[in-house]
Amino acid sequence: MTGSHSAPQDVFDEMFRRSPVMAILRGLDRPTTLDLCHRLWDLGVVAVEIPVQREADLATLAAAVTAGVHRRRPVGAGTVTSVELVAQVAAAGAAFTVAPGLDEHVLTACTGLGMAHLPGVATGTEVQHATRLGLRWTKAFPAAQLGSAWITAMLAPFPDARFVATGGITTTNAGEFLSAGAAAVSLGGSLADADDAAIHTLIAGP
């Protein structure tokens, strides 16, 4: 199965080449989500993730996807933990999916529908398994608990891995993870609450 899931991940290469930051807009109503999407896109953030944990989140995701199409910005679905949910977010137009862990069934369903998948990893065993499945991009989760040194340590045996540090990342500690070798960082409320200058600094990278 090596390499069989690698092609759809090209979307991450493009997104994070343009900006090493992904916004996680969790549990917000549709107007607030759309307002934040446009603000963050205006500031240079390219990737937006809408976690889908409630029925209403699917409608919010679809609205953000539509807005993203007009702005030429990819919008993905987060917390995608089942094959059934894969089908629902694909119908809503998600460009990619994100999950807290690595589930081969979810990965295969996403790939089959042409969506890039970003699964969570937290151990060398999981990174190695993801690599064997052809995944270059994974989510280091929960990053704050793992620590930035985890990124550096994992890149030694897996130099081609691309980690998106997620979980407890703020505008204050994001630079530490990028400096440690993370290819990108994902931020939730701290990004939405940050001022424009802090976001510009984060996008510029370490």
Tab-separated table of C-alpha atoms in Angstrom:
chain	number	residue	atom	x	y	z
A	1	MET	CA	0.000	0.000	0.000
A	2	THR	CA	3.003	2.282	0.108
A	3	GLY	CA	2.369	5.510	-1.765
A	4	SER	CA	-1.262	4.683	-2.559
A	5	HIS	CA	-2.606	7.651	-0.602
A	6	SER	CA	0.083	10.205	-1.428
A	7	ALA	CA	-1.343	11.964	-4.495
A	8	PRO	CA	-4.339	13.683	-2.832
A	9	GLN	CA	-1.985	15.168	-0.220
A	10	ASP	CA	-0.594	17.520	-2.853
A	11	VAL	CA	-3.235	20.007	-1.683
A	12	PHE	CA	-1.302	20.353	1.584
A	13	ASP	CA	1.924	21.088	-0.291
A	14	GLU	CA	0.221	24.002	-2.015
A	15	MET	CA	-1.692	25.318	0.993
A	16	PHE	CA	1.200	25.341	3.406
A	17	ARG	CA	3.692	26.597	0.831
A	18	ARG	CA	1.596	29.754	0.676
A	19	SER	CA	1.088	30.035	4.432
A	20	PRO	CA	2.254	27.709	7.266
A	21	VAL	CA	-0.928	28.365	9.226
A	22	MET	CA	-4.302	26.618	9.327
A	23	ALA	CA	-7.288	28.147	11.095
A	24	ILE	CA	-9.590	25.822	13.040
A	25	LEU	CA	-13.036	27.379	13.339
A	26	ARG	CA	-14.849	25.065	15.742
A	27	GLY	CA	-18.419	25.284	16.972
A	28	LEU	CA	-19.196	28.739	15.597
A	29	ASP	CA	-22.422	29.810	13.912
A	30	ARG	CA	-22.461	30.331	10.171
A	31	PRO	CA	-22.232	34.165	10.095
A	32	THR	CA	-19.352	34.224	12.579
A	33	THR	CA	-17.535	31.481	10.668
A	34	LEU	CA	-17.886	33.298	7.356
A	35	ASP	CA	-16.776	36.614	8.844
A	36	LEU	CA	-13.677	34.961	10.293
A	37	CYS	CA	-12.928	33.139	7.037
A	38	HIS	CA	-12.898	36.385	5.076
A	39	ARG	CA	-10.836	38.198	7.707
A	40	LEU	CA	-8.228	35.448	7.859
A	41	TRP	CA	-8.091	35.069	4.080
A	42	ASP	CA	-7.586	38.832	3.771
A	43	LEU	CA	-4.660	38.555	6.207
A	44	GLY	CA	-3.008	35.772	4.211
A	45	VAL	CA	-4.171	32.588	5.921
A	46	VAL	CA	-4.944	30.056	3.184
A	47	ALA	CA	-6.191	26.908	4.933
A	48	VAL	CA	-9.386	26.800	6.985
A	49	GLU	CA	-10.701	23.746	8.819
A	50	ILE	CA	-14.308	23.495	9.988
A	51	PRO	CA	-14.639	20.670	12.554
A	52	VAL	CA	-17.869	18.738	12.035
A	53	GLN	CA	-19.293	17.468	15.306
A	54	ARG	CA	-22.912	18.636	15.081
A	55	GLU	CA	-25.528	18.574	12.345
A	56	ALA	CA	-25.344	22.352	12.033
A	57	ASP	CA	-21.610	22.130	11.345
A	58	LEU	CA	-22.261	20.511	7.969
A	59	ALA	CA	-24.266	23.521	6.802
A	60	THR	CA	-21.570	25.848	8.115
A	61	LEU	CA	-18.939	23.818	6.286
A	62	ALA	CA	-20.897	24.006	3.029
A	63	ALA	CA	-21.284	27.775	3.371
A	64	ALA	CA	-17.563	28.212	4.058
A	65	VAL	CA	-16.722	25.993	1.078
A	66	THR	CA	-18.865	28.181	-1.186
A	67	ALA	CA	-17.183	31.321	0.126
A	68	GLY	CA	-13.793	29.677	-0.352
A	69	VAL	CA	-14.530	28.833	-3.973
A	70	HIS	CA	-15.131	32.509	-4.709
A	71	ARG	CA	-11.892	33.422	-2.923
A	72	ARG	CA	-9.945	30.468	-4.353
A	73	ARG	CA	-9.273	29.193	-0.855
A	74	PRO	CA	-9.536	25.527	0.187
A	75	VAL	CA	-11.827	24.682	3.094
A	76	GLY	CA	-11.597	21.349	4.851
A	77	ALA	CA	-13.558	19.370	7.413
A	78	GLY	CA	-12.131	18.484	10.814
A	79	THR	CA	-12.809	15.731	13.359
A	80	VAL	CA	-13.664	13.324	10.534
A	81	THR	CA	-13.638	10.021	12.392
A	82	SER	CA	-15.946	7.740	10.395
A	83	VAL	CA	-16.523	6.624	6.833
A	84	GLU	CA	-20.089	7.917	7.076
A	85	LEU	CA	-18.840	11.379	7.973
A	86	VAL	CA	-16.377	11.261	5.074
A	87	ALA	CA	-19.304	10.931	2.669
A	88	GLN	CA	-21.163	13.812	4.344
A	89	VAL	CA	-18.279	16.275	4.248
A	90	ALA	CA	-17.478	15.291	0.663
A	91	ALA	CA	-21.067	16.129	-0.270
A	92	ALA	CA	-20.581	19.504	1.444
A	93	GLY	CA	-17.582	20.134	-0.826
A	94	ALA	CA	-14.678	19.769	1.620
A	95	ALA	CA	-11.284	20.013	-0.085
A	96	PHE	CA	-9.570	17.951	2.612
A	97	THR	CA	-10.258	16.207	5.906
A	98	VAL	CA	-8.542	16.210	9.287
A	99	ALA	CA	-8.806	13.639	12.082
A	100	PRO	CA	-7.426	13.242	15.617
A	101	GLY	CA	-6.013	9.800	14.817
A	102	LEU	CA	-5.039	7.484	11.983
A	103	ASP	CA	-7.866	5.234	10.760
A	104	GLU	CA	-7.163	3.373	7.522
A	105	HIS	CA	-10.861	3.059	6.705
A	106	VAL	CA	-11.332	6.821	6.924
A	107	LEU	CA	-8.142	7.394	4.941
A	108	THR	CA	-9.208	5.029	2.169
A	109	ALA	CA	-12.682	6.589	1.978
A	110	CYS	CA	-11.188	10.075	1.676
A	111	THR	CA	-8.712	9.037	-0.987
A	112	GLY	CA	-11.456	7.294	-2.920
A	113	LEU	CA	-13.387	10.555	-3.063
A	114	GLY	CA	-10.312	12.565	-4.037
A	115	MET	CA	-9.923	14.340	-0.696
A	116	ALA	CA	-6.575	14.770	1.015
A	117	HIS	CA	-6.573	13.451	4.588
A	118	LEU	CA	-4.541	14.731	7.537
A	119	PRO	CA	-4.602	12.143	10.348
A	120	GLY	CA	-3.268	12.689	13.837
A	121	VAL	CA	-0.099	10.943	15.034
A	122	ALA	CA	1.593	10.994	18.423
A	123	THR	CA	4.163	8.171	18.379
A	124	GLY	CA	6.975	6.867	16.222
A	125	THR	CA	4.884	3.782	15.490
A	126	GLU	CA	2.053	5.925	14.126
A	127	VAL	CA	4.406	8.070	12.051
A	128	GLN	CA	5.991	4.951	10.579
A	129	HIS	CA	2.568	3.483	9.812
A	130	ALA	CA	1.475	6.705	8.122
A	131	THR	CA	4.683	6.731	6.091
A	132	ARG	CA	4.069	3.145	4.976
A	133	LEU	CA	0.627	4.214	3.791
A	134	GLY	CA	2.215	6.916	1.655
A	135	LEU	CA	1.313	9.888	3.834
A	136	ARG	CA	3.845	12.707	3.905
A	137	TRP	CA	1.581	15.069	5.849
A	138	THR	CA	0.251	14.204	9.293
A	139	LYS	CA	-1.053	16.129	12.286
A	140	ALA	CA	1.145	16.095	15.388
A	141	PHE	CA	-1.561	15.894	18.041
A	142	PRO	CA	-1.841	16.979	20.803
A	143	ALA	CA	1.152	19.173	20.017
A	144	ALA	CA	1.326	21.200	23.230
A	145	GLN	CA	1.436	17.995	25.271
A	146	LEU	CA	3.944	16.354	22.922
A	147	GLY	CA	6.182	19.440	22.973
A	148	SER	CA	8.134	21.051	20.169
A	149	ALA	CA	11.090	18.710	20.827
A	150	TRP	CA	8.884	15.837	19.645
A	151	ILE	CA	8.852	17.364	16.153
A	152	THR	CA	12.635	17.584	16.014
A	153	ALA	CA	13.020	14.058	17.368
A	154	MET	CA	10.644	12.541	14.797
A	155	LEU	CA	12.264	14.302	11.870
A	156	ALA	CA	15.536	12.494	12.600
A	157	PRO	CA	14.260	9.021	11.556
A	158	PHE	CA	11.534	10.431	9.265
A	159	PRO	CA	13.177	13.372	7.453
A	160	ASP	CA	10.539	13.467	4.719
A	161	ALA	CA	7.643	13.755	7.163
A	162	ARG	CA	5.626	16.962	7.197
A	163	PHE	CA	4.008	17.661	10.548
A	164	VAL	CA	1.184	20.115	11.210
A	165	ALA	CA	1.414	20.899	14.929
A	166	THR	CA	-2.112	20.938	16.340
A	167	GLY	CA	-3.626	21.102	19.798
A	168	GLY	CA	-2.790	23.849	22.277
A	169	ILE	CA	-1.013	25.936	19.646
A	170	THR	CA	-1.296	29.691	20.133
A	171	THR	CA	0.207	32.751	18.520
A	172	THR	CA	2.658	32.731	21.432
A	173	ASN	CA	4.076	29.205	21.027
A	174	ALA	CA	3.485	28.584	17.309
A	175	GLY	CA	6.895	29.961	16.343
A	176	GLU	CA	8.578	27.485	18.674
A	177	PHE	CA	6.996	24.561	16.820
A	178	LEU	CA	7.825	25.987	13.398
A	179	SER	CA	11.431	26.535	14.489
A	180	ALA	CA	11.545	22.926	15.739
A	181	GLY	CA	10.706	21.696	12.246
A	182	ALA	CA	6.924	21.648	12.010
A	183	ALA	CA	5.885	22.319	8.424
A	184	ALA	CA	2.774	24.147	9.616
A	185	VAL	CA	0.677	24.906	12.672
A	186	SER	CA	-3.064	24.799	13.305
A	187	LEU	CA	-4.679	27.328	15.632
A	188	GLY	CA	-8.198	27.708	16.907
A	189	GLY	CA	-9.563	30.452	19.110
A	190	SER	CA	-6.210	32.093	19.710
A	191	LEU	CA	-5.932	32.846	15.992
A	192	ALA	CA	-9.456	34.214	15.763
A	193	ASP	CA	-8.760	36.485	18.736
A	194	ALA	CA	-5.298	37.616	17.587
A	195	ASP	CA	-4.692	41.069	16.183
A	196	ASP	CA	-3.653	41.560	12.580
A	197	ALA	CA	0.011	42.162	13.418
A	198	ALA	CA	0.318	38.878	15.323
A	199	ILE	CA	-1.235	36.961	12.436
A	200	HIS	CA	1.087	38.592	9.883
A	201	THR	CA	4.091	37.674	12.063
A	202	LEU	CA	2.927	34.072	12.340
A	203	ILE	CA	2.374	33.720	8.602
A	204	ALA	CA	5.878	35.030	7.950
A	205	GLY	CA	7.249	32.001	9.800
A	206	PRO	CA	10.292	31.629	12.082
